[in-house]
Amino acid sequence: DTGVSQNPRHKITKRGQNVTFRCDPISEHNRLYWYRQTLGQGPEFLTYFQNEAQLEKSRLLSDRFSAERPKGSFSTLEIQRTEQGDSAMYLCASSLADHTDTQYFGPGTRLTVL
Amino acid sequence: KNQVEQSPQSLIILEGKNCTLQCNYTVSPFSNLRWYKQDTGRGPVSLTIMTFSENTKSNGRYTATLDADTKQSSLHITASQLSDSASYICVVSPTGGSYIPTFGRGTSLIVHP
């Protein structure tokens, strides 16, 4: 399977714990995006990378959230001191910086904070 | 502020019927407009993509239209199938420096047998 993969698919944690999610993009894609989606809403942009550089970050993103893409391939999203409001689906997408820039999404990581 | 508004919020139709979903946006200038299908618990999958100069784009039973003057797009589904039950999301990408697309909340479509 050469699509975008995300791990884990589901994560249940207690409030105050740290969690880390991983995204493996399509191999030739140089752009990688993280989104958060809650029930009944469209995806909400969190941050985006071009290669290893983090180029944009949502102003709504708490400083408890950090993302890395150290070698320009896979990316990790860490949430520190989780809160119940962090419960959501976390989606990763990748794209090739061409004229369409179509984003291909992974299956998401469902986070539940108890 | 860039916004994408979709209507209706939800829609129930019988299998075999046609339906049309609407998308109004304020993103300007924009690079392209996409429609995605998102099955429950899955990531969105691209259906169509249109640049500002295109009026219509088809993908099988899905046909998207775009009126860049009125900033409106529609997604028409012909001869609906049970597998069309999903959320359909309109996404508009800007030009000029930012690559951050604006997503609508989606229209939840349920197709009944």
PDB file of C-alpha atoms in Angstrom:
ATOM      1  CA  ASP A   1       0.000   0.000   0.000  1.00  0.00           C
ATOM      2  CA  THR A   2       1.601   3.279  -1.097  1.00  0.00           C
ATOM      3  CA  GLY A   3      -0.944   5.614   0.514  1.00  0.00           C
ATOM      4  CA  VAL A   4      -0.589   7.772   3.599  1.00  0.00           C
ATOM      5  CA  SER A   5      -0.416   5.733   6.789  1.00  0.00           C
ATOM      6  CA  GLN A   6      -0.971   6.830  10.362  1.00  0.00           C
ATOM      7  CA  ASN A   7      -0.235   5.131  13.656  1.00  0.00           C
ATOM      8  CA  PRO A   8      -1.782   4.353  15.968  1.00  0.00           C
ATOM      9  CA  ARG A   9      -5.305   4.250  14.567  1.00  0.00           C
ATOM     10  CA  HIS A  10      -6.802   4.677  18.013  1.00  0.00           C
ATOM     11  CA  LYS A  11      -5.396   6.089  21.241  1.00  0.00           C
ATOM     12  CA  ILE A  12      -7.074   6.313  24.617  1.00  0.00           C
ATOM     13  CA  THR A  13      -5.239   8.251  27.297  1.00  0.00           C
ATOM     14  CA  LYS A  14      -5.856   9.871  30.619  1.00  0.00           C
ATOM     15  CA  ARG A  15      -5.945  13.615  31.015  1.00  0.00           C
ATOM     16  CA  GLY A  16      -2.487  15.034  31.633  1.00  0.00           C
ATOM     17  CA  GLN A  17      -0.600  12.353  29.726  1.00  0.00           C
ATOM     18  CA  ASN A  18       1.501  13.010  26.637  1.00  0.00           C
ATOM     19  CA  VAL A  19       0.722  11.305  23.327  1.00  0.00           C
ATOM     20  CA  THR A  20       2.594  11.063  20.044  1.00  0.00           C
ATOM     21  CA  PHE A  21       1.190  10.187  16.637  1.00  0.00           C
ATOM     22  CA  ARG A  22       3.096   9.215  13.517  1.00  0.00           C
ATOM     23  CA  CYS A  23       2.357   9.891   9.872  1.00  0.00           C
ATOM     24  CA  ASP A  24       4.108   8.291   6.910  1.00  0.00           C
ATOM     25  CA  PRO A  25       3.297  10.217   3.720  1.00  0.00           C
ATOM     26  CA  ILE A  26       3.352   9.009   0.130  1.00  0.00           C
ATOM     27  CA  SER A  27       7.056   8.640  -0.535  1.00  0.00           C
ATOM     28  CA  GLU A  28       7.551  11.233  -3.278  1.00  0.00           C
ATOM     29  CA  HIS A  29       5.364  13.887  -1.633  1.00  0.00           C
ATOM     30  CA  ASN A  30       7.216  16.871  -0.211  1.00  0.00           C
ATOM     31  CA  ARG A  31       4.314  18.536   1.603  1.00  0.00           C
ATOM     32  CA  LEU A  32       2.756  17.155   4.760  1.00  0.00           C
ATOM     33  CA  TYR A  33      -0.220  18.534   6.664  1.00  0.00           C
ATOM     34  CA  TRP A  34      -1.772  17.844  10.060  1.00  0.00           C
ATOM     35  CA  TYR A  35      -5.463  18.455  10.716  1.00  0.00           C
ATOM     36  CA  ARG A  36      -7.833  17.927  13.597  1.00  0.00           C
ATOM     37  CA  GLN A  37     -11.442  16.946  13.030  1.00  0.00           C
ATOM     38  CA  THR A  38     -14.265  16.729  15.543  1.00  0.00           C
ATOM     39  CA  LEU A  39     -17.631  15.119  14.958  1.00  0.00           C
ATOM     40  CA  GLY A  40     -19.774  16.949  12.424  1.00  0.00           C
ATOM     41  CA  GLN A  41     -17.037  19.388  11.457  1.00  0.00           C
ATOM     42  CA  GLY A  42     -14.647  19.663   8.564  1.00  0.00           C
ATOM     43  CA  PRO A  43     -10.916  19.188   9.158  1.00  0.00           C
ATOM     44  CA  GLU A  44      -9.227  22.090  10.963  1.00  0.00           C
ATOM     45  CA  PHE A  45      -5.705  22.980   9.860  1.00  0.00           C
ATOM     46  CA  LEU A  46      -2.984  22.549  12.485  1.00  0.00           C
ATOM     47  CA  THR A  47       0.360  22.794  10.711  1.00  0.00           C
ATOM     48  CA  TYR A  48       2.166  22.038   7.475  1.00  0.00           C
ATOM     49  CA  PHE A  49       5.654  21.092   6.320  1.00  0.00           C
ATOM     50  CA  GLN A  50       7.455  21.450   3.048  1.00  0.00           C
ATOM     51  CA  ASN A  51      10.208  18.863   3.228  1.00  0.00           C
ATOM     52  CA  GLU A  52      11.605  19.193   6.756  1.00  0.00           C
ATOM     53  CA  ALA A  53      10.652  22.844   7.218  1.00  0.00           C
ATOM     54  CA  GLN A  54       7.533  23.689   9.225  1.00  0.00           C
ATOM     55  CA  LEU A  55       6.185  26.572   7.156  1.00  0.00           C
ATOM     56  CA  GLU A  56       2.829  27.364   8.717  1.00  0.00           C
ATOM     57  CA  LYS A  57       1.197  26.750  12.054  1.00  0.00           C
ATOM     58  CA  SER A  58      -2.343  27.573  13.085  1.00  0.00           C
ATOM     59  CA  ARG A  59      -2.671  30.448  15.533  1.00  0.00           C
ATOM     60  CA  LEU A  60      -5.291  28.343  17.267  1.00  0.00           C
ATOM     61  CA  LEU A  61      -2.703  25.682  18.034  1.00  0.00           C
ATOM     62  CA  SER A  62      -1.840  25.496  21.717  1.00  0.00           C
ATOM     63  CA  ASP A  63       1.829  25.377  22.687  1.00  0.00           C
ATOM     64  CA  ARG A  64       1.094  21.909  24.045  1.00  0.00           C
ATOM     65  CA  PHE A  65       1.104  20.753  20.407  1.00  0.00           C
ATOM     66  CA  SER A  66       4.353  20.221  18.541  1.00  0.00           C
ATOM     67  CA  ALA A  67       5.105  18.588  15.218  1.00  0.00           C
ATOM     68  CA  GLU A  68       8.320  17.493  13.588  1.00  0.00           C
ATOM     69  CA  ARG A  69       9.435  16.126  10.256  1.00  0.00           C
ATOM     70  CA  PRO A  70      13.140  15.632  10.896  1.00  0.00           C
ATOM     71  CA  LYS A  71      14.230  14.069   7.601  1.00  0.00           C
ATOM     72  CA  GLY A  72      11.503  15.355   5.360  1.00  0.00           C
ATOM     73  CA  SER A  73       9.783  11.978   5.301  1.00  0.00           C
ATOM     74  CA  PHE A  74       7.615  10.798   8.217  1.00  0.00           C
ATOM     75  CA  SER A  75       6.211  13.256  10.738  1.00  0.00           C
ATOM     76  CA  THR A  76       5.209  13.109  14.376  1.00  0.00           C
ATOM     77  CA  LEU A  77       2.600  15.142  16.226  1.00  0.00           C
ATOM     78  CA  GLU A  78       2.965  15.318  20.003  1.00  0.00           C
ATOM     79  CA  ILE A  79       0.364  16.591  22.421  1.00  0.00           C
ATOM     80  CA  GLN A  80       1.614  17.303  25.929  1.00  0.00           C
ATOM     81  CA  ARG A  81      -0.560  17.357  29.048  1.00  0.00           C
ATOM     82  CA  THR A  82      -3.627  16.216  27.139  1.00  0.00           C
ATOM     83  CA  GLU A  83      -7.020  17.699  27.939  1.00  0.00           C
ATOM     84  CA  GLN A  84     -10.485  16.293  27.281  1.00  0.00           C
ATOM     85  CA  GLY A  85     -10.966  18.934  24.603  1.00  0.00           C
ATOM     86  CA  ASP A  86      -8.124  17.359  22.641  1.00  0.00           C
ATOM     87  CA  SER A  87     -10.330  14.354  21.882  1.00  0.00           C
ATOM     88  CA  ALA A  88     -10.709  14.297  18.120  1.00  0.00           C
ATOM     89  CA  MET A  89      -9.605  12.593  14.920  1.00  0.00           C
ATOM     90  CA  TYR A  90      -6.115  13.704  13.902  1.00  0.00           C
ATOM     91  CA  LEU A  91      -5.635  13.529  10.148  1.00  0.00           C
ATOM     92  CA  CYS A  92      -2.422  13.661   8.191  1.00  0.00           C
ATOM     93  CA  ALA A  93      -2.264  14.459   4.490  1.00  0.00           C
ATOM     94  CA  SER A  94       0.532  14.707   1.974  1.00  0.00           C
ATOM     95  CA  SER A  95       0.833  16.314  -1.423  1.00  0.00           C
ATOM     96  CA  LEU A  96       3.219  16.933  -4.272  1.00  0.00           C
ATOM     97  CA  ALA A  97       3.930  20.612  -4.817  1.00  0.00           C
ATOM     98  CA  ASP A  98       2.591  20.637  -8.385  1.00  0.00           C
ATOM     99  CA  HIS A  99      -0.135  22.720 -10.035  1.00  0.00           C
ATOM    100  CA  THR A 100      -2.946  20.725  -8.392  1.00  0.00           C
ATOM    101  CA  ASP A 101      -1.344  20.165  -4.970  1.00  0.00           C
ATOM    102  CA  THR A 102      -3.980  17.520  -4.261  1.00  0.00           C
ATOM    103  CA  GLN A 103      -3.804  16.338  -0.670  1.00  0.00           C
ATOM    104  CA  TYR A 104      -4.071  12.616   0.005  1.00  0.00           C
ATOM    105  CA  PHE A 105      -5.302  11.834   3.470  1.00  0.00           C
ATOM    106  CA  GLY A 106      -4.407   9.061   5.824  1.00  0.00           C
ATOM    107  CA  PRO A 107      -7.014   7.107   7.811  1.00  0.00           C
ATOM    108  CA  GLY A 108      -6.504   9.278  10.896  1.00  0.00           C
ATOM    109  CA  THR A 109      -5.733   8.648  14.542  1.00  0.00           C
ATOM    110  CA  ARG A 110      -8.728   8.751  16.849  1.00  0.00           C
ATOM    111  CA  LEU A 111      -7.725  10.245  20.225  1.00  0.00           C
ATOM    112  CA  THR A 112      -9.910   9.875  23.284  1.00  0.00           C
ATOM    113  CA  VAL A 113      -8.855  11.694  26.449  1.00  0.00           C
ATOM    114  CA  LEU A 114     -10.557  10.407  29.581  1.00  0.00           C
TER     115      LEU A 114
ATOM    116  CA  LYS B   1     -11.663  35.798   6.925  1.00  0.00           C
ATOM    117  CA  ASN B   2     -11.765  32.936   4.416  1.00  0.00           C
ATOM    118  CA  GLN B   3     -14.932  30.895   4.768  1.00  0.00           C
ATOM    119  CA  VAL B   4     -16.556  27.925   3.051  1.00  0.00           C
ATOM    120  CA  GLU B   5     -20.245  27.332   3.712  1.00  0.00           C
ATOM    121  CA  GLN B   6     -22.007  24.159   2.650  1.00  0.00           C
ATOM    122  CA  SER B   7     -25.651  23.298   2.353  1.00  0.00           C
ATOM    123  CA  PRO B   8     -27.660  21.392   3.217  1.00  0.00           C
ATOM    124  CA  GLN B   9     -26.054  20.209   6.439  1.00  0.00           C
ATOM    125  CA  SER B  10     -27.589  16.787   5.914  1.00  0.00           C
ATOM    126  CA  LEU B  11     -29.602  15.070   3.220  1.00  0.00           C
ATOM    127  CA  ILE B  12     -31.508  11.798   2.987  1.00  0.00           C
ATOM    128  CA  ILE B  13     -32.430  10.369  -0.400  1.00  0.00           C
ATOM    129  CA  LEU B  14     -33.607   7.075  -1.854  1.00  0.00           C
ATOM    130  CA  GLU B  15     -31.256   4.857  -3.791  1.00  0.00           C
ATOM    131  CA  GLY B  16     -31.279   5.683  -7.484  1.00  0.00           C
ATOM    132  CA  LYS B  17     -32.252   9.329  -7.008  1.00  0.00           C
ATOM    133  CA  ASN B  18     -30.103  12.317  -7.935  1.00  0.00           C
ATOM    134  CA  CYS B  19     -29.017  15.058  -5.532  1.00  0.00           C
ATOM    135  CA  THR B  20     -27.091  18.332  -5.549  1.00  0.00           C
ATOM    136  CA  LEU B  21     -24.901  19.688  -2.779  1.00  0.00           C
ATOM    137  CA  GLN B  22     -23.972  23.373  -2.535  1.00  0.00           C
ATOM    138  CA  CYS B  23     -20.809  25.219  -1.549  1.00  0.00           C
ATOM    139  CA  ASN B  24     -20.383  28.998  -1.169  1.00  0.00           C
ATOM    140  CA  TYR B  25     -16.973  30.456  -0.422  1.00  0.00           C
ATOM    141  CA  THR B  26     -15.312  33.778   0.293  1.00  0.00           C
ATOM    142  CA  VAL B  27     -11.706  32.691  -0.332  1.00  0.00           C
ATOM    143  CA  SER B  28     -10.221  35.170  -2.781  1.00  0.00           C
ATOM    144  CA  PRO B  29      -8.162  34.925  -4.810  1.00  0.00           C
ATOM    145  CA  PHE B  30      -8.305  31.191  -4.964  1.00  0.00           C
ATOM    146  CA  SER B  31      -6.225  28.582  -6.683  1.00  0.00           C
ATOM    147  CA  ASN B  32      -8.593  25.649  -6.838  1.00  0.00           C
ATOM    148  CA  LEU B  33     -11.742  24.130  -5.369  1.00  0.00           C
ATOM    149  CA  ARG B  34     -12.030  20.490  -4.483  1.00  0.00           C
ATOM    150  CA  TRP B  35     -14.777  18.174  -3.401  1.00  0.00           C
ATOM    151  CA  TYR B  36     -13.883  15.331  -1.049  1.00  0.00           C
ATOM    152  CA  LYS B  37     -15.876  12.292   0.059  1.00  0.00           C
ATOM    153  CA  GLN B  38     -15.331  11.164   3.622  1.00  0.00           C
ATOM    154  CA  ASP B  39     -16.686   7.846   4.835  1.00  0.00           C
ATOM    155  CA  THR B  40     -17.345   7.558   8.555  1.00  0.00           C
ATOM    156  CA  GLY B  41     -14.115   7.011  10.468  1.00  0.00           C
ATOM    157  CA  ARG B  42     -11.912   7.417   7.382  1.00  0.00           C
ATOM    158  CA  GLY B  43      -9.837  10.186   5.867  1.00  0.00           C
ATOM    159  CA  PRO B  44     -11.285  12.313   3.017  1.00  0.00           C
ATOM    160  CA  VAL B  45     -10.789  11.148  -0.563  1.00  0.00           C
ATOM    161  CA  SER B  46     -10.588  13.600  -3.452  1.00  0.00           C
ATOM    162  CA  LEU B  47     -13.461  13.461  -5.964  1.00  0.00           C
ATOM    163  CA  THR B  48     -12.889  16.477  -8.207  1.00  0.00           C
ATOM    164  CA  ILE B  49     -10.621  19.482  -8.484  1.00  0.00           C
ATOM    165  CA  MET B  50     -11.311  22.662 -10.459  1.00  0.00           C
ATOM    166  CA  THR B  51      -9.230  25.749 -11.054  1.00  0.00           C
ATOM    167  CA  PHE B  52     -10.864  29.180 -11.230  1.00  0.00           C
ATOM    168  CA  SER B  53     -11.054  28.938 -15.034  1.00  0.00           C
ATOM    169  CA  GLU B  54     -12.988  25.664 -15.105  1.00  0.00           C
ATOM    170  CA  ASN B  55     -16.782  25.474 -15.005  1.00  0.00           C
ATOM    171  CA  THR B  56     -17.393  21.763 -14.649  1.00  0.00           C
ATOM    172  CA  LYS B  57     -15.552  18.554 -13.846  1.00  0.00           C
ATOM    173  CA  SER B  58     -16.901  15.010 -13.802  1.00  0.00           C
ATOM    174  CA  ASN B  59     -15.774  11.850 -12.071  1.00  0.00           C
ATOM    175  CA  GLY B  60     -18.129   9.002 -12.885  1.00  0.00           C
ATOM    176  CA  ARG B  61     -21.507   9.754 -11.327  1.00  0.00           C
ATOM    177  CA  TYR B  62     -20.118  12.880  -9.634  1.00  0.00           C
ATOM    178  CA  THR B  63     -20.216  16.216 -11.479  1.00  0.00           C
ATOM    179  CA  ALA B  64     -18.911  19.401  -9.916  1.00  0.00           C
ATOM    180  CA  THR B  65     -19.673  22.891 -11.229  1.00  0.00           C
ATOM    181  CA  LEU B  66     -18.024  26.174 -10.407  1.00  0.00           C
ATOM    182  CA  ASP B  67     -19.154  29.777 -10.836  1.00  0.00           C
ATOM    183  CA  ALA B  68     -16.146  31.887  -9.865  1.00  0.00           C
ATOM    184  CA  ASP B  69     -18.118  35.126 -10.298  1.00  0.00           C
ATOM    185  CA  THR B  70     -20.684  34.245  -7.660  1.00  0.00           C
ATOM    186  CA  LYS B  71     -18.209  32.112  -5.687  1.00  0.00           C
ATOM    187  CA  GLN B  72     -20.462  29.086  -5.738  1.00  0.00           C
ATOM    188  CA  SER B  73     -19.876  25.429  -6.486  1.00  0.00           C
ATOM    189  CA  SER B  74     -22.155  22.429  -6.582  1.00  0.00           C
ATOM    190  CA  LEU B  75     -21.661  18.691  -6.548  1.00  0.00           C
ATOM    191  CA  HIS B  76     -24.276  16.660  -8.406  1.00  0.00           C
ATOM    192  CA  ILE B  77     -24.587  12.947  -7.734  1.00  0.00           C
ATOM    193  CA  THR B  78     -26.444  10.930 -10.331  1.00  0.00           C
ATOM    194  CA  ALA B  79     -28.252   7.632  -9.728  1.00  0.00           C
ATOM    195  CA  SER B  80     -27.202   7.442  -6.092  1.00  0.00           C
ATOM    196  CA  GLN B  81     -25.991   4.203  -4.569  1.00  0.00           C
ATOM    197  CA  LEU B  82     -25.927   3.018  -0.967  1.00  0.00           C
ATOM    198  CA  SER B  83     -22.136   3.437  -1.010  1.00  0.00           C
ATOM    199  CA  ASP B  84     -22.581   7.160  -1.639  1.00  0.00           C
ATOM    200  CA  SER B  85     -23.607   7.551   2.001  1.00  0.00           C
ATOM    201  CA  ALA B  86     -20.834   9.742   3.399  1.00  0.00           C
ATOM    202  CA  SER B  87     -19.879  13.307   4.214  1.00  0.00           C
ATOM    203  CA  TYR B  88     -19.025  15.506   1.219  1.00  0.00           C
ATOM    204  CA  ILE B  89     -16.597  18.304   1.943  1.00  0.00           C
ATOM    205  CA  CYS B  90     -15.877  21.373  -0.169  1.00  0.00           C
ATOM    206  CA  VAL B  91     -12.323  22.709   0.103  1.00  0.00           C
ATOM    207  CA  VAL B  92     -10.961  25.950  -1.345  1.00  0.00           C
ATOM    208  CA  SER B  93      -7.239  26.681  -1.616  1.00  0.00           C
ATOM    209  CA  PRO B  94      -5.889  30.231  -1.808  1.00  0.00           C
ATOM    210  CA  THR B  95      -3.144  31.670  -3.959  1.00  0.00           C
ATOM    211  CA  GLY B  96      -0.353  33.984  -2.952  1.00  0.00           C
ATOM    212  CA  GLY B  97       1.840  32.734  -0.193  1.00  0.00           C
ATOM    213  CA  SER B  98      -0.416  30.543   1.935  1.00  0.00           C
ATOM    214  CA  TYR B  99      -1.013  26.907   1.129  1.00  0.00           C
ATOM    215  CA  ILE B 100      -3.601  26.464   3.829  1.00  0.00           C
ATOM    216  CA  PRO B 101      -6.908  25.285   2.359  1.00  0.00           C
ATOM    217  CA  THR B 102     -10.237  26.212   3.926  1.00  0.00           C
ATOM    218  CA  PHE B 103     -12.582  23.307   4.551  1.00  0.00           C
ATOM    219  CA  GLY B 104     -16.342  23.417   4.741  1.00  0.00           C
ATOM    220  CA  ARG B 105     -18.148  21.493   7.462  1.00  0.00           C
ATOM    221  CA  GLY B 106     -19.464  19.030   4.936  1.00  0.00           C
ATOM    222  CA  THR B 107     -22.873  17.734   3.906  1.00  0.00           C
ATOM    223  CA  SER B 108     -23.852  14.407   5.412  1.00  0.00           C
ATOM    224  CA  LEU B 109     -25.589  12.300   2.765  1.00  0.00           C
ATOM    225  CA  ILE B 110     -27.571   9.181   3.626  1.00  0.00           C
ATOM    226  CA  VAL B 111     -28.838   6.986   0.820  1.00  0.00           C
ATOM    227  CA  HIS B 112     -31.656   4.639   1.805  1.00  0.00           C
ATOM    228  CA  PRO B 113     -32.592   1.478  -0.115  1.00  0.00           C
TER     229      PRO B 113
END
